Amino acid sequence: MAEPESAKRARSNTIGDAHVNTTPLEEISQRVQHLEDLDPDAVVHILAQAAQIHPDVMGMVDQAIRAIREIEQNRILTFDHYSSEVWRSINITYRSMGGSAQYDIADDVAQEVVDTIETIAEQCGSYASPQTRLNGLSTLRKIGKTIALSSNDTVGHEVQNWFQSDSSLVEGMIKIISSMTADEIRAIRENKSSQGALWPKLQELEDLADSHCIHPGLAEVLDILDPTRGEDEEEGDEGEEEGEDEEYWDNHERNEEEDADEDDVHQARP
């Protein structure tokens, strides 16, 4: 006599049996979906180990890196909006506040400027296009001049005080220049870059920095661009500086009204 079938149904194994009826490709797909749960550092570590063990994986990694670098080298970034944001933050945003309120907010504004400088420099590395690096250096120069000329109220004054000891601007410039080729540096020094006469503008910034005791170490930036410059370097026309500063402010005010492009705002400045 045959034994009766057990009335109990076998309990499914949710860990193993659930995959019994899946194809190898389906199982791989399910596992790949779980990669999103991994920490990015863990993914990098695992990928590095796999690339060392499997040459084909290393080839795929190299190909992906080359593709990213090619995109970066062919992309031109502009940073003029950062310069406008810094100018507005220092000179416009908080000017309706009283002196004590401006004093309280000044450190936050200064830190925002530092963060902006670092953001620009990070995007101007060795894999960026030459034009991107040039645009970044030019924008940092504009930010440096804004700090030098913006001391009409408490925020501007306190931001200036901040940059008497903070060398973020100089560090950002050096970081960008260190990624430039000799030809890129020569073009700046010989005023043959697409940004026009950037070299005398950097010299002007050095003079402004000395006058206001800000951006410590800025001379090193110019020394890197021109290691041969000496103490007998020709000085700029001092008579132009006062008129230029007035035009600088007039143009910025007009920029607020017309929302003009920041690069156009600075074109009139030598």
mmCIF file of N, CA and C in Angstrom, residues 112-230:
data_model
loop_
_atom_site.group_PDB
_atom_site.id
_atom_site.type_symbol
_atom_site.label_atom_id
_atom_site.label_comp_id
_atom_site.label_asym_id
_atom_site.label_seq_id
_atom_site.Cartn_x
_atom_site.Cartn_y
_atom_site.Cartn_z
ATOM 1 N N GLU A 112 32.320 81.642 1.516
ATOM 2 C CA GLU A 112 31.707 81.357 0.218
ATOM 3 C C GLU A 112 32.670 81.712 -0.919
ATOM 4 N N VAL A 113 33.385 82.804 -0.756
ATOM 5 C CA VAL A 113 34.362 83.196 -1.770
ATOM 6 C C VAL A 113 35.477 82.155 -1.854
ATOM 7 N N VAL A 114 35.939 81.694 -0.717
ATOM 8 C CA VAL A 114 36.974 80.652 -0.696
ATOM 9 C C VAL A 114 36.470 79.391 -1.396
ATOM 10 N N ASP A 115 35.254 78.998 -1.095
ATOM 11 C CA ASP A 115 34.677 77.806 -1.727
ATOM 12 C C ASP A 115 34.568 77.987 -3.238
ATOM 13 N N THR A 116 34.207 79.187 -3.670
ATOM 14 C CA THR A 116 34.107 79.465 -5.103
ATOM 15 C C THR A 116 35.466 79.351 -5.774
ATOM 16 N N ILE A 117 36.484 79.901 -5.142
ATOM 17 C CA ILE A 117 37.842 79.818 -5.676
ATOM 18 C C ILE A 117 38.264 78.362 -5.841
ATOM 19 N N GLU A 118 38.016 77.555 -4.822
ATOM 20 C CA GLU A 118 38.404 76.144 -4.873
ATOM 21 C C GLU A 118 37.618 75.386 -5.938
ATOM 22 N N THR A 119 36.340 75.733 -6.100
ATOM 23 C CA THR A 119 35.512 75.088 -7.122
ATOM 24 C C THR A 119 36.066 75.357 -8.518
ATOM 25 N N ILE A 120 36.445 76.594 -8.769
ATOM 26 C CA ILE A 120 36.998 76.952 -10.073
ATOM 27 C C ILE A 120 38.308 76.207 -10.324
ATOM 28 N N ALA A 121 39.193 76.232 -9.346
ATOM 29 C CA ALA A 121 40.499 75.599 -9.507
ATOM 30 C C ALA A 121 40.368 74.098 -9.755
ATOM 31 N N GLU A 122 39.400 73.454 -9.091
ATOM 32 C CA GLU A 122 39.215 72.012 -9.253
ATOM 33 C C GLU A 122 38.839 71.643 -10.674
ATOM 34 N N GLN A 123 38.179 72.553 -11.373
ATOM 35 C CA GLN A 123 37.718 72.262 -12.735
ATOM 36 C C GLN A 123 38.735 72.644 -13.799
ATOM 37 N N CYS A 124 39.920 73.065 -13.375
ATOM 38 C CA CYS A 124 40.937 73.546 -14.315
ATOM 39 C C CYS A 124 42.215 72.726 -14.225
ATOM 40 N N GLY A 125 42.080 71.428 -14.005
ATOM 41 C CA GLY A 125 43.236 70.559 -13.867
ATOM 42 C C GLY A 125 43.871 70.199 -15.201
ATOM 43 N N SER A 126 44.780 69.235 -15.162
ATOM 44 C CA SER A 126 45.563 68.869 -16.346
ATOM 45 C C SER A 126 44.720 68.250 -17.449
ATOM 46 N N TYR A 127 43.541 67.717 -17.107
ATOM 47 C CA TYR A 127 42.697 67.106 -18.129
ATOM 48 C C TYR A 127 41.675 68.086 -18.705
ATOM 49 N N ALA A 128 41.634 69.296 -18.174
ATOM 50 C CA ALA A 128 40.744 70.315 -18.721
ATOM 51 C C ALA A 128 41.347 70.871 -20.007
ATOM 52 N N SER A 129 40.520 71.520 -20.795
ATOM 53 C CA SER A 129 41.028 72.130 -22.024
ATOM 54 C C SER A 129 41.861 73.362 -21.678
ATOM 55 N N PRO A 130 42.832 73.717 -22.517
ATOM 56 C CA PRO A 130 43.637 74.917 -22.261
ATOM 57 C C PRO A 130 42.783 76.171 -22.083
ATOM 58 N N GLN A 131 41.712 76.296 -22.874
ATOM 59 C CA GLN A 131 40.852 77.468 -22.759
ATOM 60 C C GLN A 131 40.142 77.496 -21.418
ATOM 61 N N THR A 132 39.752 76.329 -20.915
ATOM 62 C CA THR A 132 39.117 76.262 -19.593
ATOM 63 C C THR A 132 40.075 76.747 -18.514
ATOM 64 N N ARG A 133 41.333 76.306 -18.594
ATOM 65 C CA ARG A 133 42.323 76.746 -17.594
ATOM 66 C C ARG A 133 42.531 78.258 -17.668
ATOM 67 N N LEU A 134 42.609 78.772 -18.886
ATOM 68 C CA LEU A 134 42.792 80.213 -19.050
ATOM 69 C C LEU A 134 41.595 80.978 -18.512
ATOM 70 N N ASN A 135 40.400 80.475 -18.792
ATOM 71 C CA ASN A 135 39.188 81.119 -18.268
ATOM 72 C C ASN A 135 39.170 81.098 -16.745
ATOM 73 N N GLY A 136 39.601 79.988 -16.174
ATOM 74 C CA GLY A 136 39.627 79.881 -14.714
ATOM 75 C C GLY A 136 40.587 80.862 -14.083
ATOM 76 N N LEU A 137 41.790 80.965 -14.646
ATOM 77 C CA LEU A 137 42.780 81.896 -14.109
ATOM 78 C C LEU A 137 42.301 83.332 -14.243
ATOM 79 N N SER A 138 41.696 83.658 -15.367
ATOM 80 C CA SER A 138 41.181 85.009 -15.583
ATOM 81 C C SER A 138 40.079 85.350 -14.582
ATOM 82 N N THR A 139 39.214 84.383 -14.303
ATOM 83 C CA THR A 139 38.124 84.628 -13.351
ATOM 84 C C THR A 139 38.656 84.797 -11.937
ATOM 85 N N LEU A 140 39.657 84.027 -11.562
ATOM 86 C CA LEU A 140 40.250 84.207 -10.228
ATOM 87 C C LEU A 140 40.875 85.588 -10.111
ATOM 88 N N ARG A 141 41.460 86.070 -11.211
ATOM 89 C CA ARG A 141 42.013 87.420 -11.192
ATOM 90 C C ARG A 141 40.918 88.446 -10.934
ATOM 91 N N LYS A 142 39.752 88.266 -11.584
ATOM 92 C CA LYS A 142 38.635 89.188 -11.388
ATOM 93 C C LYS A 142 38.147 89.148 -9.939
ATOM 94 N N ILE A 143 38.066 87.948 -9.381
ATOM 95 C CA ILE A 143 37.626 87.810 -7.991
ATOM 96 C C ILE A 143 38.620 88.501 -7.062
ATOM 97 N N GLY A 144 39.903 88.315 -7.345
ATOM 98 C CA GLY A 144 40.927 88.970 -6.528
ATOM 99 C C GLY A 144 40.805 90.475 -6.571
ATOM 100 N N LYS A 145 40.484 91.036 -7.736
ATOM 101 C CA LYS A 145 40.328 92.488 -7.842
ATOM 102 C C LYS A 145 39.062 92.949 -7.141
ATOM 103 N N THR A 146 37.991 92.179 -7.241
ATOM 104 C CA THR A 146 36.763 92.527 -6.524
ATOM 105 C C THR A 146 37.032 92.666 -5.029
ATOM 106 N N ILE A 147 37.778 91.722 -4.477
ATOM 107 C CA ILE A 147 38.108 91.779 -3.048
ATOM 108 C C ILE A 147 38.924 93.033 -2.744
ATOM 109 N N ALA A 148 39.838 93.373 -3.645
ATOM 110 C CA ALA A 148 40.698 94.537 -3.415
ATOM 111 C C ALA A 148 39.926 95.847 -3.452
ATOM 112 N N LEU A 149 38.891 95.933 -4.280
ATOM 113 C CA LEU A 149 38.180 97.199 -4.462
ATOM 114 C C LEU A 149 36.879 97.286 -3.678
ATOM 115 N N SER A 150 36.542 96.242 -2.945
ATOM 116 C CA SER A 150 35.243 96.207 -2.262
ATOM 117 C C SER A 150 35.398 96.392 -0.764
ATOM 118 N N SER A 151 35.633 97.626 -0.356
ATOM 119 C CA SER A 151 35.763 97.904 1.081
ATOM 120 C C SER A 151 34.894 99.092 1.484
ATOM 121 N N ASN A 152 33.834 99.316 0.720
ATOM 122 C CA ASN A 152 32.981 100.482 0.984
ATOM 123 C C ASN A 152 32.045 100.285 2.159
ATOM 124 N N ASP A 153 31.797 99.041 2.547
ATOM 125 C CA ASP A 153 30.927 98.793 3.696
ATOM 126 C C ASP A 153 31.547 97.710 4.566
ATOM 127 N N THR A 154 30.815 97.285 5.575
ATOM 128 C CA THR A 154 31.374 96.351 6.556
ATOM 129 C C THR A 154 31.702 95.006 5.940
ATOM 130 N N VAL A 155 30.798 94.468 5.109
ATOM 131 C CA VAL A 155 31.062 93.163 4.509
ATOM 132 C C VAL A 155 32.341 93.198 3.684
ATOM 133 N N GLY A 156 32.455 94.188 2.811
ATOM 134 C CA GLY A 156 33.644 94.290 1.977
ATOM 135 C C GLY A 156 34.905 94.457 2.798
ATOM 136 N N HIS A 157 34.824 95.281 3.832
ATOM 137 C CA HIS A 157 35.996 95.510 4.691
ATOM 138 C C HIS A 157 36.416 94.230 5.396
ATOM 139 N N GLU A 158 35.449 93.505 5.929
ATOM 140 C CA GLU A 158 35.768 92.280 6.653
ATOM 141 C C GLU A 158 36.270 91.177 5.722
ATOM 142 N N VAL A 159 35.730 91.131 4.504
ATOM 143 C CA VAL A 159 36.231 90.150 3.533
ATOM 144 C C VAL A 159 37.682 90.463 3.183
ATOM 145 N N GLN A 160 37.981 91.741 3.027
ATOM 146 C CA GLN A 160 39.372 92.138 2.800
ATOM 147 C C GLN A 160 40.256 91.680 3.952
ATOM 148 N N ASN A 161 39.805 91.894 5.171
ATOM 149 C CA ASN A 161 40.586 91.467 6.333
ATOM 150 C C ASN A 161 40.821 89.963 6.309
ATOM 151 N N TRP A 162 39.801 89.228 5.891
ATOM 152 C CA TRP A 162 39.922 87.767 5.820
ATOM 153 C C TRP A 162 41.069 87.378 4.890
ATOM 154 N N PHE A 163 41.127 88.037 3.724
ATOM 155 C CA PHE A 163 42.114 87.664 2.719
ATOM 156 C C PHE A 163 43.476 88.311 2.942
ATOM 157 N N GLN A 164 43.635 88.991 4.078
ATOM 158 C CA GLN A 164 44.971 89.427 4.454
ATOM 159 C C GLN A 164 45.830 88.248 4.915
ATOM 160 N N SER A 165 45.173 87.223 5.424
ATOM 161 C CA SER A 165 45.913 86.043 5.874
ATOM 162 C C SER A 165 45.553 84.791 5.083
ATOM 163 N N ASP A 166 44.445 84.828 4.381
ATOM 164 C CA ASP A 166 44.007 83.666 3.608
ATOM 165 C C ASP A 166 44.638 83.705 2.213
ATOM 166 N N SER A 167 45.292 82.624 1.837
ATOM 167 C CA SER A 167 45.988 82.574 0.538
ATOM 168 C C SER A 167 45.259 81.691 -0.472
ATOM 169 N N SER A 168 43.955 81.514 -0.290
ATOM 170 C CA SER A 168 43.195 80.629 -1.181
ATOM 171 C C SER A 168 43.282 81.053 -2.638
ATOM 172 N N LEU A 169 43.233 82.363 -2.895
ATOM 173 C CA LEU A 169 43.291 82.840 -4.265
ATOM 174 C C LEU A 169 44.623 82.465 -4.904
ATOM 175 N N VAL A 170 45.691 82.671 -4.181
ATOM 176 C CA VAL A 170 47.024 82.342 -4.695
ATOM 177 C C VAL A 170 47.150 80.841 -4.919
ATOM 178 N N GLU A 171 46.665 80.048 -3.964
ATOM 179 C CA GLU A 171 46.746 78.597 -4.096
ATOM 180 C C GLU A 171 45.946 78.118 -5.302
ATOM 181 N N GLY A 172 44.779 78.728 -5.514
ATOM 182 C CA GLY A 172 43.966 78.351 -6.673
ATOM 183 C C GLY A 172 44.656 78.688 -7.975
ATOM 184 N N MET A 173 45.260 79.877 -8.047
ATOM 185 C CA MET A 173 45.968 80.268 -9.255
ATOM 186 C C MET A 173 47.145 79.342 -9.540
ATOM 187 N N ILE A 174 47.904 79.034 -8.513
ATOM 188 C CA ILE A 174 49.066 78.164 -8.694
ATOM 189 C C ILE A 174 48.629 76.765 -9.130
ATOM 190 N N LYS A 175 47.522 76.310 -8.586
ATOM 191 C CA LYS A 175 47.010 74.991 -8.968
ATOM 192 C C LYS A 175 46.668 74.965 -10.456
ATOM 193 N N ILE A 176 46.051 76.027 -10.948
ATOM 194 C CA ILE A 176 45.711 76.084 -12.369
ATOM 195 C C ILE A 176 46.967 76.190 -13.224
ATOM 196 N N ILE A 177 47.877 77.076 -12.850
ATOM 197 C CA ILE A 177 49.093 77.296 -13.648
ATOM 198 C C ILE A 177 49.953 76.040 -13.694
ATOM 199 N N SER A 178 49.967 75.279 -12.596
ATOM 200 C CA SER A 178 50.781 74.059 -12.567
ATOM 201 C C SER A 178 50.278 73.007 -13.548
ATOM 202 N N SER A 179 49.036 73.152 -14.000
ATOM 203 C CA SER A 179 48.480 72.222 -14.986
ATOM 204 C C SER A 179 48.657 72.727 -16.413
ATOM 205 N N MET A 180 49.175 73.939 -16.566
ATOM 206 C CA MET A 180 49.354 74.516 -17.901
ATOM 207 C C MET A 180 50.641 74.025 -18.540
ATOM 208 N N THR A 181 50.644 74.029 -19.865
ATOM 209 C CA THR A 181 51.855 73.707 -20.606
ATOM 210 C C THR A 181 52.731 74.954 -20.718
ATOM 211 N N ALA A 182 53.962 74.752 -21.149
ATOM 212 C CA ALA A 182 54.872 75.887 -21.329
ATOM 213 C C ALA A 182 54.325 76.864 -22.359
ATOM 214 N N ASP A 183 53.674 76.346 -23.401
ATOM 215 C CA ASP A 183 53.105 77.220 -24.430
ATOM 216 C C ASP A 183 51.956 78.062 -23.870
ATOM 217 N N GLU A 184 51.137 77.475 -23.012
ATOM 218 C CA GLU A 184 50.031 78.223 -22.405
ATOM 219 C C GLU A 184 50.573 79.360 -21.543
ATOM 220 N N ILE A 185 51.596 79.077 -20.769
ATOM 221 C CA ILE A 185 52.193 80.094 -19.896
ATOM 222 C C ILE A 185 52.844 81.195 -20.723
ATOM 223 N N ARG A 186 53.525 80.795 -21.796
ATOM 224 C CA ARG A 186 54.177 81.784 -22.648
ATOM 225 C C ARG A 186 53.148 82.710 -23.292
ATOM 226 N N ALA A 187 52.009 82.154 -23.689
ATOM 227 C CA ALA A 187 50.968 82.974 -24.317
ATOM 228 C C ALA A 187 50.438 84.026 -23.352
ATOM 229 N N ILE A 188 50.335 83.670 -22.077
ATOM 230 C CA ILE A 188 49.890 84.644 -21.073
ATOM 231 C C ILE A 188 50.936 85.738 -20.906
ATOM 232 N N ARG A 189 52.185 85.319 -20.774
ATOM 233 C CA ARG A 189 53.262 86.278 -20.530
ATOM 234 C C ARG A 189 53.445 87.224 -21.715
ATOM 235 N N GLU A 190 53.220 86.728 -22.926
ATOM 236 C CA GLU A 190 53.421 87.538 -24.125
ATOM 237 C C GLU A 190 52.125 88.192 -24.596
ATOM 238 N N ASN A 191 51.074 88.117 -23.765
ATOM 239 C CA ASN A 191 49.783 88.737 -24.082
ATOM 240 C C ASN A 191 49.206 88.240 -25.406
ATOM 241 N N LYS A 192 49.350 86.941 -25.643
ATOM 242 C CA LYS A 192 48.836 86.343 -26.868
ATOM 243 C C LYS A 192 47.699 85.360 -26.602
ATOM 244 N N SER A 193 47.185 85.373 -25.386
ATOM 245 C CA SER A 193 46.099 84.460 -25.058
ATOM 246 C C SER A 193 44.770 85.044 -25.515
ATOM 247 N N SER A 194 43.751 84.178 -25.534
ATOM 248 C CA SER A 194 42.426 84.624 -25.970
ATOM 249 C C SER A 194 41.784 85.564 -24.956
ATOM 250 N N GLN A 195 42.331 85.656 -23.761
ATOM 251 C CA GLN A 195 41.806 86.575 -22.753
ATOM 252 C C GLN A 195 42.424 87.966 -22.883
ATOM 253 N N GLY A 196 43.194 88.166 -23.946
ATOM 254 C CA GLY A 196 43.786 89.482 -24.145
ATOM 255 C C GLY A 196 44.984 89.687 -23.238
ATOM 256 N N ALA A 197 45.166 90.912 -22.797
ATOM 257 C CA ALA A 197 46.347 91.266 -22.008
ATOM 258 C C ALA A 197 46.168 90.844 -20.560
ATOM 259 N N LEU A 198 46.173 89.550 -20.305
ATOM 260 C CA LEU A 198 45.998 89.053 -18.938
ATOM 261 C C LEU A 198 47.216 89.345 -18.071
ATOM 262 N N TRP A 199 48.399 89.322 -18.670
ATOM 263 C CA TRP A 199 49.621 89.526 -17.894
ATOM 264 C C TRP A 199 49.642 90.877 -17.186
ATOM 265 N N PRO A 200 49.401 92.005 -17.863
ATOM 266 C CA PRO A 200 49.388 93.281 -17.132
ATOM 267 C C PRO A 200 48.249 93.360 -16.111
ATOM 268 N N LYS A 201 47.159 92.653 -16.352
ATOM 269 C CA LYS A 201 46.066 92.642 -15.375
ATOM 270 C C LYS A 201 46.499 91.923 -14.111
ATOM 271 N N LEU A 202 47.296 90.870 -14.264
ATOM 272 C CA LEU A 202 47.826 90.178 -13.085
ATOM 273 C C LEU A 202 48.836 91.064 -12.355
ATOM 274 N N GLN A 203 49.614 91.814 -13.113
ATOM 275 C CA GLN A 203 50.546 92.749 -12.486
ATOM 276 C C GLN A 203 49.790 93.823 -11.704
ATOM 277 N N GLU A 204 48.691 94.289 -12.294
ATOM 278 C CA GLU A 204 47.871 95.289 -11.605
ATOM 279 C C GLU A 204 47.310 94.710 -10.304
ATOM 280 N N LEU A 205 46.855 93.442 -10.367
ATOM 281 C CA LEU A 205 46.313 92.802 -9.167
ATOM 282 C C LEU A 205 47.385 92.701 -8.093
ATOM 283 N N GLU A 206 48.610 92.423 -8.501
ATOM 284 C CA GLU A 206 49.705 92.356 -7.535
ATOM 285 C C GLU A 206 49.881 93.698 -6.828
ATOM 286 N N ASP A 207 49.810 94.791 -7.575
ATOM 287 C CA ASP A 207 49.930 96.120 -6.977
ATOM 288 C C ASP A 207 48.775 96.391 -6.011
ATOM 289 N N LEU A 208 47.553 96.028 -6.418
ATOM 290 C CA LEU A 208 46.395 96.223 -5.544
ATOM 291 C C LEU A 208 46.520 95.380 -4.276
ATOM 292 N N ALA A 209 46.986 94.158 -4.440
ATOM 293 C CA ALA A 209 47.147 93.279 -3.279
ATOM 294 C C ALA A 209 48.171 93.844 -2.303
ATOM 295 N N ASP A 210 49.251 94.389 -2.843
ATOM 296 C CA ASP A 210 50.266 95.005 -1.980
ATOM 297 C C ASP A 210 49.689 96.209 -1.247
ATOM 298 N N SER A 211 48.871 96.997 -1.948
ATOM 299 C CA SER A 211 48.307 98.205 -1.349
ATOM 300 C C SER A 211 47.359 97.878 -0.206
ATOM 301 N N HIS A 212 46.623 96.795 -0.345
ATOM 302 C CA HIS A 212 45.622 96.433 0.661
ATOM 303 C C HIS A 212 46.094 95.287 1.570
ATOM 304 N N CYS A 213 47.334 94.837 1.357
ATOM 305 C CA CYS A 213 47.906 93.747 2.182
ATOM 306 C C CYS A 213 47.022 92.502 2.136
ATOM 307 N N ILE A 214 46.582 92.113 0.941
ATOM 308 C CA ILE A 214 45.743 90.931 0.781
ATOM 309 C C ILE A 214 46.414 89.953 -0.193
ATOM 310 N N HIS A 215 45.844 88.754 -0.267
ATOM 311 C CA HIS A 215 46.333 87.694 -1.153
ATOM 312 C C HIS A 215 47.828 87.442 -0.935
ATOM 313 N N PRO A 216 48.220 87.026 0.262
ATOM 314 C CA PRO A 216 49.650 86.815 0.532
ATOM 315 C C PRO A 216 50.254 85.779 -0.411
ATOM 316 N N GLY A 217 51.438 86.119 -0.934
ATOM 317 C CA GLY A 217 52.144 85.206 -1.825
ATOM 318 C C GLY A 217 51.807 85.383 -3.287
ATOM 319 N N LEU A 218 51.048 86.423 -3.631
ATOM 320 C CA LEU A 218 50.634 86.591 -5.017
ATOM 321 C C LEU A 218 51.835 86.771 -5.951
ATOM 322 N N ALA A 219 52.910 87.328 -5.438
ATOM 323 C CA ALA A 219 54.101 87.517 -6.278
ATOM 324 C C ALA A 219 54.602 86.186 -6.835
ATOM 325 N N GLU A 220 54.380 85.108 -6.095
ATOM 326 C CA GLU A 220 54.821 83.785 -6.559
ATOM 327 C C GLU A 220 54.108 83.381 -7.840
ATOM 328 N N VAL A 221 52.844 83.792 -7.960
ATOM 329 C CA VAL A 221 52.085 83.481 -9.170
ATOM 330 C C VAL A 221 52.760 84.103 -10.379
ATOM 331 N N LEU A 222 53.119 85.382 -10.271
ATOM 332 C CA LEU A 222 53.752 86.068 -11.390
ATOM 333 C C LEU A 222 55.162 85.551 -11.633
ATOM 334 N N ASP A 223 55.845 85.142 -10.568
ATOM 335 C CA ASP A 223 57.183 84.579 -10.730
ATOM 336 C C ASP A 223 57.149 83.261 -11.492
ATOM 337 N N ILE A 224 56.090 82.474 -11.276
ATOM 338 C CA ILE A 224 55.955 81.215 -12.007
ATOM 339 C C ILE A 224 55.693 81.494 -13.487
ATOM 340 N N LEU A 225 54.850 82.482 -13.755
ATOM 341 C CA LEU A 225 54.542 82.819 -15.142
ATOM 342 C C LEU A 225 55.746 83.448 -15.845
ATOM 343 N N ASP A 226 56.549 84.206 -15.098
ATOM 344 C CA ASP A 226 57.738 84.837 -15.678
ATOM 345 C C ASP A 226 58.882 84.757 -14.678
ATOM 346 N N PRO A 227 59.632 83.651 -14.707
ATOM 347 C CA PRO A 227 60.733 83.478 -13.747
ATOM 348 C C PRO A 227 61.833 84.510 -13.903
ATOM 349 N N THR A 228 61.884 85.215 -15.034
ATOM 350 C CA THR A 228 62.985 86.154 -15.284
ATOM 351 C C THR A 228 62.640 87.580 -14.892
ATOM 352 N N ARG A 229 61.417 87.805 -14.447
ATOM 353 C CA ARG A 229 61.051 89.192 -14.152
ATOM 354 C C ARG A 229 61.900 89.705 -12.998
ATOM 355 N N GLY A 230 62.369 90.936 -13.116
ATOM 356 C CA GLY A 230 63.275 91.484 -12.111
ATOM 357 C C GLY A 230 62.692 92.694 -11.422
#
